[in-house]
mmCIF file of C-alpha atoms in Angstrom:
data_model
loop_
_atom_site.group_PDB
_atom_site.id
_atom_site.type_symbol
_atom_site.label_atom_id
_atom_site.label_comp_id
_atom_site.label_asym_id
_atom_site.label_seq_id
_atom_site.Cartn_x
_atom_site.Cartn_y
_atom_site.Cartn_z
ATOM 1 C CA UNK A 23 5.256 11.523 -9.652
ATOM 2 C CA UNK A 24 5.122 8.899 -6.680
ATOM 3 C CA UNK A 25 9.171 8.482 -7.398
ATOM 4 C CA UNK A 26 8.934 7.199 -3.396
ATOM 5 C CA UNK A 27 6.878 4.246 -3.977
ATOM 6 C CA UNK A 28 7.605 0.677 -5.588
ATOM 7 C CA UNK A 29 7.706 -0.039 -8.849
ATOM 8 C CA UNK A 30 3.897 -1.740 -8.307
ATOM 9 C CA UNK A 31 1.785 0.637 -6.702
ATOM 10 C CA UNK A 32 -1.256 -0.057 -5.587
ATOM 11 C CA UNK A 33 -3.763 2.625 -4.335
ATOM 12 C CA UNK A 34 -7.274 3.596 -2.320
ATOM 13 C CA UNK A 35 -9.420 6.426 -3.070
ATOM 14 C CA UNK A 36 -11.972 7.139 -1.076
ATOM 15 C CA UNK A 37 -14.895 9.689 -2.277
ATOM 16 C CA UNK A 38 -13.856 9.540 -5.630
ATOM 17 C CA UNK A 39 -17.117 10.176 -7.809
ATOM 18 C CA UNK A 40 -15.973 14.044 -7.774
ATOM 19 C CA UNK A 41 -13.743 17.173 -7.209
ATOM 20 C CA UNK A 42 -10.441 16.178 -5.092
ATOM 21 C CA UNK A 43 -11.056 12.338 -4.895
ATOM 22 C CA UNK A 44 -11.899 12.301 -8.678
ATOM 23 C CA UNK A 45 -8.897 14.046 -9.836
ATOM 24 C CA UNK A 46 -6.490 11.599 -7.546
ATOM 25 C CA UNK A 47 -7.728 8.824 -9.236
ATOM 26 C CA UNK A 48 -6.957 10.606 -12.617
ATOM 27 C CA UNK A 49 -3.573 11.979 -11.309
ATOM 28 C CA UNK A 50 -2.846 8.584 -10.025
ATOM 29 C CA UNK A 51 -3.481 6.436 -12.825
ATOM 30 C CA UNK A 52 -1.072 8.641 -14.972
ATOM 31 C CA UNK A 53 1.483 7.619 -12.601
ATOM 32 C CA UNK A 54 3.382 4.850 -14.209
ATOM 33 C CA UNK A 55 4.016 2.704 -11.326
ATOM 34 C CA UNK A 56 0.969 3.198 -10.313
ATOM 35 C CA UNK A 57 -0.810 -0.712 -11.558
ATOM 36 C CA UNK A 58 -3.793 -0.851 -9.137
ATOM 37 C CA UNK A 59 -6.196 2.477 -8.595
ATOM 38 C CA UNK A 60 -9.864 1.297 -6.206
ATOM 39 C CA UNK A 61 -11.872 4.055 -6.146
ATOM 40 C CA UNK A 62 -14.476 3.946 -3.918
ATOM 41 C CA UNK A 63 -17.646 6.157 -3.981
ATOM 42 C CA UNK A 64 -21.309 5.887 -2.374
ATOM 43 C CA UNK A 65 -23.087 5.425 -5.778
ATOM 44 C CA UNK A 66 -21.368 3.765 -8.650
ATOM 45 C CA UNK A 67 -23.725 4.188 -10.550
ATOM 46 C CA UNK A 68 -24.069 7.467 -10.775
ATOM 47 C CA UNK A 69 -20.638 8.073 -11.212
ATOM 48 C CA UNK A 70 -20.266 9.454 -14.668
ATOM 49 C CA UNK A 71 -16.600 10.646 -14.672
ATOM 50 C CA UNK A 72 -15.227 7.848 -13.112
ATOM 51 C CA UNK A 73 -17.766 4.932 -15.125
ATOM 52 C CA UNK A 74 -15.726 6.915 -17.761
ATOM 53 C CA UNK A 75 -12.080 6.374 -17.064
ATOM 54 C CA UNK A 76 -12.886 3.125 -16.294
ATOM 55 C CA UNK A 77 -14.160 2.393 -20.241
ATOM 56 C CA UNK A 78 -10.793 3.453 -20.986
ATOM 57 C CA UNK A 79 -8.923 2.205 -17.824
ATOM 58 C CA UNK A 80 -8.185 -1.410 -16.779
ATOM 59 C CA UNK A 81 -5.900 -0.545 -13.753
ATOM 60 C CA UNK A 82 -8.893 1.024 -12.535
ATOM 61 C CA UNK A 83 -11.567 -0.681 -10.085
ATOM 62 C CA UNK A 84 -14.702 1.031 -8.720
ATOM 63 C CA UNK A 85 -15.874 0.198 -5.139
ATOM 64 C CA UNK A 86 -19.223 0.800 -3.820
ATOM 65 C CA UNK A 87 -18.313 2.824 -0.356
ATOM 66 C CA UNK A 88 -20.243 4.872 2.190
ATOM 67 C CA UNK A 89 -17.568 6.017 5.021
ATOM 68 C CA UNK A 90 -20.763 6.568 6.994
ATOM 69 C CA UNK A 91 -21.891 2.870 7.138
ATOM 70 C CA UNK A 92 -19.196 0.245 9.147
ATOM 71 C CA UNK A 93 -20.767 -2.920 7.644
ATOM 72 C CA UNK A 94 -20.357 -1.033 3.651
ATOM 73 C CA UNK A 95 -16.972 -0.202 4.428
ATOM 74 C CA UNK A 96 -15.985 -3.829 5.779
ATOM 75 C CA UNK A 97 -17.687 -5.127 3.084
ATOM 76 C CA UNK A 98 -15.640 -2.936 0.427
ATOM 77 C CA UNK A 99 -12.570 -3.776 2.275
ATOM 78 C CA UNK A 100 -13.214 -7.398 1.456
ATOM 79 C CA UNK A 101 -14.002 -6.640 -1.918
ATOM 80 C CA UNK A 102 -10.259 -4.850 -2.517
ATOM 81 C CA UNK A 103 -8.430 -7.573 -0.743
ATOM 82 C CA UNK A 104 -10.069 -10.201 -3.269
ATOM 83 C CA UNK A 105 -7.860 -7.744 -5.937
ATOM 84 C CA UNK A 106 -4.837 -7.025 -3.911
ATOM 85 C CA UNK A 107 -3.149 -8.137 -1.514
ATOM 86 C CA UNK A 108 -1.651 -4.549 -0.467
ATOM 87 C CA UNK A 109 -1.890 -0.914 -0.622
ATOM 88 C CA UNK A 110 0.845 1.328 -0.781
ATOM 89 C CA UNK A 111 -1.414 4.652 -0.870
ATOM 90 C CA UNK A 112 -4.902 5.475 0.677
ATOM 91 C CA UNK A 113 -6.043 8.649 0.468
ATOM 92 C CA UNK A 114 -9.620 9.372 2.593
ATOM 93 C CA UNK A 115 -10.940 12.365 0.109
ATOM 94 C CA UNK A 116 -14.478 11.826 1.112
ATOM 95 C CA UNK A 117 -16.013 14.867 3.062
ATOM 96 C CA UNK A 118 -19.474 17.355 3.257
ATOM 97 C CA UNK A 119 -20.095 20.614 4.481
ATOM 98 C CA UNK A 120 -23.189 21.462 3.303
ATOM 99 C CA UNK A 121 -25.899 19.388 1.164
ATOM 100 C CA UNK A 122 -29.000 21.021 0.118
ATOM 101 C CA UNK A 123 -31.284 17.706 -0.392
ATOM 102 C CA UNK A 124 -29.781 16.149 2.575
ATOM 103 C CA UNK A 125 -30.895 19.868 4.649
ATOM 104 C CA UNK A 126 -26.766 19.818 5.814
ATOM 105 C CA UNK A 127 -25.941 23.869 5.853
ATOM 106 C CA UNK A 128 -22.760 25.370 7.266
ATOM 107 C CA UNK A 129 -23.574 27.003 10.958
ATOM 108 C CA UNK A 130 -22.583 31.079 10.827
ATOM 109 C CA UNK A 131 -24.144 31.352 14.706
ATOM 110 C CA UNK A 132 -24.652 28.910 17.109
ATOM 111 C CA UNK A 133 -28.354 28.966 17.045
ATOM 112 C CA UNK A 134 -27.609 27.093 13.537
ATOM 113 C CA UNK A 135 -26.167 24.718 15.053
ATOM 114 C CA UNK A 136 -28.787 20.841 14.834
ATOM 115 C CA UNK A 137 -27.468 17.619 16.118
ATOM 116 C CA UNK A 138 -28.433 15.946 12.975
ATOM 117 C CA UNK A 139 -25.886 17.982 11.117
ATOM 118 C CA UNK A 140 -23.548 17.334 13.536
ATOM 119 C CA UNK A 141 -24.179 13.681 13.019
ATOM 120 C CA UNK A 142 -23.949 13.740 9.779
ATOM 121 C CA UNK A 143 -20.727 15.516 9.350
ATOM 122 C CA UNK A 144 -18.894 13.761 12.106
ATOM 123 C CA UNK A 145 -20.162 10.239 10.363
ATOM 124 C CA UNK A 146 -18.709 11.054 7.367
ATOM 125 C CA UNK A 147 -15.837 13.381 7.849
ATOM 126 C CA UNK A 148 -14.460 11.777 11.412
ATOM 127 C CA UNK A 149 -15.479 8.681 11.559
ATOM 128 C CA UNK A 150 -15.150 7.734 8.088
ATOM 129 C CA UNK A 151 -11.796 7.778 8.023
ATOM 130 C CA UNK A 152 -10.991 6.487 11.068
ATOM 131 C CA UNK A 153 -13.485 2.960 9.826
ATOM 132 C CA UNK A 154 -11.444 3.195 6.411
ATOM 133 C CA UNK A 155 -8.340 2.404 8.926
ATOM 134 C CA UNK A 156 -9.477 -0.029 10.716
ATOM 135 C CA UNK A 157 -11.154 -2.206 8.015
ATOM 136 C CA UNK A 158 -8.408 -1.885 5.533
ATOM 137 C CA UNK A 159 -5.210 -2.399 7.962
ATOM 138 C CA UNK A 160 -4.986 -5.791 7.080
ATOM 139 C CA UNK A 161 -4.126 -4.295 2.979
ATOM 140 C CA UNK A 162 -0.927 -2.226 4.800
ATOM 141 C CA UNK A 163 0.255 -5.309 6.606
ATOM 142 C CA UNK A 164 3.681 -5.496 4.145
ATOM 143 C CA UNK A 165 6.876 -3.943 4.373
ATOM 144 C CA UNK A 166 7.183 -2.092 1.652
ATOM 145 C CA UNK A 167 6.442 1.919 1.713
ATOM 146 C CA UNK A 168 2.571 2.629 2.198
ATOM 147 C CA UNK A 169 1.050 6.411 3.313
ATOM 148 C CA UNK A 170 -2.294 6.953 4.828
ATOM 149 C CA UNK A 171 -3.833 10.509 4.141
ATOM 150 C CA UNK A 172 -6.987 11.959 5.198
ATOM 151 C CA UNK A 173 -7.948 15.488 3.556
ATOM 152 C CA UNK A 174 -8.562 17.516 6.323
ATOM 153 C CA UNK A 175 -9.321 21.171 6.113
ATOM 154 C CA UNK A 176 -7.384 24.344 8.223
ATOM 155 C CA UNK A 177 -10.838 24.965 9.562
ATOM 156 C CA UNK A 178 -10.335 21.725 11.623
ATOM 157 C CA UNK A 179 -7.335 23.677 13.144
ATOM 158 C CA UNK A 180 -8.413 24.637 16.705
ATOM 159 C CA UNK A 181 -5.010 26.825 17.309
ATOM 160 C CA UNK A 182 -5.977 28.603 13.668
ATOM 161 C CA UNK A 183 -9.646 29.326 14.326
ATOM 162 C CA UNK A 184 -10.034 33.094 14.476
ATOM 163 C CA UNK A 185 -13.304 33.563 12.547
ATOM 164 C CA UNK A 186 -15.631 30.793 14.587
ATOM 165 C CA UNK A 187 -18.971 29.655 12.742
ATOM 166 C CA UNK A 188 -18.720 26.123 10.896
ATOM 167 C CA UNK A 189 -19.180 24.160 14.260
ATOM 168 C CA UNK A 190 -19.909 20.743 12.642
ATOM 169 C CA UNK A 191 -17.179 21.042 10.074
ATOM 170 C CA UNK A 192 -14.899 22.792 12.392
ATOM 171 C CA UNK A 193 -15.653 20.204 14.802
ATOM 172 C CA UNK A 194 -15.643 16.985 12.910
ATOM 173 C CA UNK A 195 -12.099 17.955 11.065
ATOM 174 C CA UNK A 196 -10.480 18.926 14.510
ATOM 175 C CA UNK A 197 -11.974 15.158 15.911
ATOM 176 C CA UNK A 198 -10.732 13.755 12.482
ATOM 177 C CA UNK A 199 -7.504 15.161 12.645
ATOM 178 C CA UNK A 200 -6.914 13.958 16.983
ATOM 179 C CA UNK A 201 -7.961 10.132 15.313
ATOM 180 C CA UNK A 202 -5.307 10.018 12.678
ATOM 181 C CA UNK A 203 -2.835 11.879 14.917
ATOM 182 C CA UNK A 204 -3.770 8.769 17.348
ATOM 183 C CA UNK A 205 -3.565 6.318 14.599
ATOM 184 C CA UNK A 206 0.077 7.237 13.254
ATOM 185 C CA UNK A 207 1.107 6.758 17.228
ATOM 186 C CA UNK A 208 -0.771 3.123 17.144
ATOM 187 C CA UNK A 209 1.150 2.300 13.853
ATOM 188 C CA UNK A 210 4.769 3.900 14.701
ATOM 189 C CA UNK A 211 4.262 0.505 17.135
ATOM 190 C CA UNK A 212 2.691 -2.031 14.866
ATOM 191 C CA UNK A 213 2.830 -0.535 11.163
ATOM 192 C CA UNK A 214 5.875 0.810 10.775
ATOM 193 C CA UNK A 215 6.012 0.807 7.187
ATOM 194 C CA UNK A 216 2.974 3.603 6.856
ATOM 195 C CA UNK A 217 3.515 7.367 7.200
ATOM 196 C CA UNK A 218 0.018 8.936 8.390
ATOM 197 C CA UNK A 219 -1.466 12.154 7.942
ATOM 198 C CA UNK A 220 -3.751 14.645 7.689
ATOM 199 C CA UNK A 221 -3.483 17.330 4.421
ATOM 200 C CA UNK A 222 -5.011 20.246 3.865
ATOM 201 C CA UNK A 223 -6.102 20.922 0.113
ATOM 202 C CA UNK A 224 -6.390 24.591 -0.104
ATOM 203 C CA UNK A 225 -9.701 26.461 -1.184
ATOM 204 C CA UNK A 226 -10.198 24.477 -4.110
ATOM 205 C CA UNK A 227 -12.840 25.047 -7.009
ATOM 206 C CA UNK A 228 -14.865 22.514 -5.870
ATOM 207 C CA UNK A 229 -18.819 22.301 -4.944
ATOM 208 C CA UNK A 230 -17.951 21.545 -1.199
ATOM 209 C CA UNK A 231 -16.078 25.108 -1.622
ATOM 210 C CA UNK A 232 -18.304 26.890 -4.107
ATOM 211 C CA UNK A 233 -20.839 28.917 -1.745
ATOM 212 C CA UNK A 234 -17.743 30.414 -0.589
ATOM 213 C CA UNK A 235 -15.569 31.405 -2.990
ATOM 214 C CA UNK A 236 -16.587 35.217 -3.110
ATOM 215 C CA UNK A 237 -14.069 36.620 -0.869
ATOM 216 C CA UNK A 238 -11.195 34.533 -1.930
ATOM 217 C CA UNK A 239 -8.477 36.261 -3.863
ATOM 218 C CA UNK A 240 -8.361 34.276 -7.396
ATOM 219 C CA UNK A 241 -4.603 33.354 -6.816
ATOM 220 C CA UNK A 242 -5.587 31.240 -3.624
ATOM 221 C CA UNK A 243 -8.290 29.004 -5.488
ATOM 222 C CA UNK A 244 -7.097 25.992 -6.940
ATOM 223 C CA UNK A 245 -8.325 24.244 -9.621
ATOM 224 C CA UNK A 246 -8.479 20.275 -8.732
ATOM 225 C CA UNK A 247 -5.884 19.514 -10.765
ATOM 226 C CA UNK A 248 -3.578 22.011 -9.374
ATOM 227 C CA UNK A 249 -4.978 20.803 -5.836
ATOM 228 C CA UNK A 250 -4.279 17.574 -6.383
ATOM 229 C CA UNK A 251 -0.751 17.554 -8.101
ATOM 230 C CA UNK A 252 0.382 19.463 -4.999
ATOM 231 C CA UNK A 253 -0.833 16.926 -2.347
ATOM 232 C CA UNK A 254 0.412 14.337 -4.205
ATOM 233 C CA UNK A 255 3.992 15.961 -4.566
ATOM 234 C CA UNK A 256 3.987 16.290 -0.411
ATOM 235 C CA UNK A 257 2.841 12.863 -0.204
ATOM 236 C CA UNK A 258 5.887 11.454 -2.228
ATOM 237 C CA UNK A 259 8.032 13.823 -0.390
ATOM 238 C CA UNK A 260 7.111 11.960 3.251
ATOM 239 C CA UNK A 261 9.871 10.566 5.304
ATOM 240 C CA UNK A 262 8.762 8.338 8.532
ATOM 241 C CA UNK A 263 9.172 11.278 10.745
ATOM 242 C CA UNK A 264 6.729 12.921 9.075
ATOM 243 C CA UNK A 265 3.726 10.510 10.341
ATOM 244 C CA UNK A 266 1.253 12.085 12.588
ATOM 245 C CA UNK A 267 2.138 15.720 11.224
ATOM 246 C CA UNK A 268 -0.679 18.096 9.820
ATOM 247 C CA UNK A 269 0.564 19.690 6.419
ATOM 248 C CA UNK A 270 -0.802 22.332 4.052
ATOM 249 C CA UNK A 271 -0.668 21.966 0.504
ATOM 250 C CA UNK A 272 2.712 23.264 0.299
ATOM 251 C CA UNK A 273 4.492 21.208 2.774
ATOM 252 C CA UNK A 274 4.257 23.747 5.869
ATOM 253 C CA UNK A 275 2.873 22.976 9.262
ATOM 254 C CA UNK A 276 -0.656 23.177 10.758
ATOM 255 C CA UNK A 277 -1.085 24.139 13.842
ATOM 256 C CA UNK A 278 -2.999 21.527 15.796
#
């Protein structure tokens, strides 16, 4: 796993209390040239999984993180580059689609549709990942092989969309996906040494995913670990040409 990268990996994790982010940081730390895993999250302390590995973990480093809030994500950027002096891997897993006690709820019509849930989702699953970027360039500045990856979602495909509905999630992963198409053209310039893109997961057994899961044939829903093993396989698989491309799970193209 992560045969691609240097013998001293170091790695970001963003929304990593649970499902996909959780499982990279699991998945990652059983890499063994893997020496460095921050896993960011929006409440450390109530992240029971991860409060775990790290008992058991000393490669491991949690990082208070809301992609939602610049000055939290400047200030966690400062708090990895007192650890490290480099990434080689970030990987933005931080998303929402719906959240009961936060009133977010996935649009079927367009008289759904409120501009604080449109807010809310482009905050965290646009901007976010765009403000990891910009905040924790500085930790890609080397020469040595680094990858950016955002988890993006086929939904966010505007050339796929057949079945409408979703309009913030829709919307925010489409706007996500044009920023880190723009970003990989920014760093082919000035960062040659990163490969970015956006991934899609797959319908994963997840709680962003479990509303939905009724009319999805059981062979098409992951389990994280499955999810996760598969991402990171394409991710050690990327060449430099590859940067700016939107991939599925198994390698194949996205339509933008």
């Amino acid at each position: 796993m992560l045969s691609s990268f240097p013998g001293d990996t170091r790695a970001l994790v963003t929304g990593a209390s649970r499902g996909i982010g959780c499982e990279f940081v699991r998945q990652l730390l059983a890499a063994p040239n893997v020496t460095r895993v921050f896993a960011a999250c929006r409440r450390p302390a109530h992240a029971t999984e991860l409060n775990a590995l790290a008992l058991q973990e000393p490669r491991l480093r949690i990082v208070a993180l809301d992609v939602a809030d610049e000055a939290q994500v400047e200030a966690a950027a400062g708090e990895v580059a007192a650890g490290t002096d480099r990434l080689h891997l970030v990987v933005n897993a931080a998303g929402v689609l719906h959240d009961a006690a936060e009133g977010l709820a996935s649009e079927k019509r367009l008289a759904d549709v409120r501009a604080d849930t449109l807010t809310a989702s482009f905050a965290v699953n646009a901007f976010g990942p765009l403000l990891v970027a910009k905040h924790f360039e500085r930790l890609l500045a080397h020469r040595e092989r680094a990858v950016f990856a955002s988890v993006s979602a086929r939904v966010g495909s505007i050339g796929d969309n057949r079945l409408g509905g979703w309009y913030a999630y829709r919307g925010a992963k489409a706007a996500q996906n044009m920023f880190t198409k723009t970003l990989s053209v920014e760093w082919a310039r000035s960062r040659r040494n990163v490969i970015c893109v956006a991934l899609h997961p797959g319908t994963t057994d997840t709680d962003l995913s479990r509303p939905f899961q009724a009319n999805v044939a059981p062979e098409k829903l992951f389990t994280v670990e499955r999810t996760v093993r598969q991402l990171l396989g394409v991710i050690d698989g990327l060449v430099p040409g590859d940067t700016g491309r939107f991939l599925a799970w198994d390698g194949s193209e996205i339509p933008w």
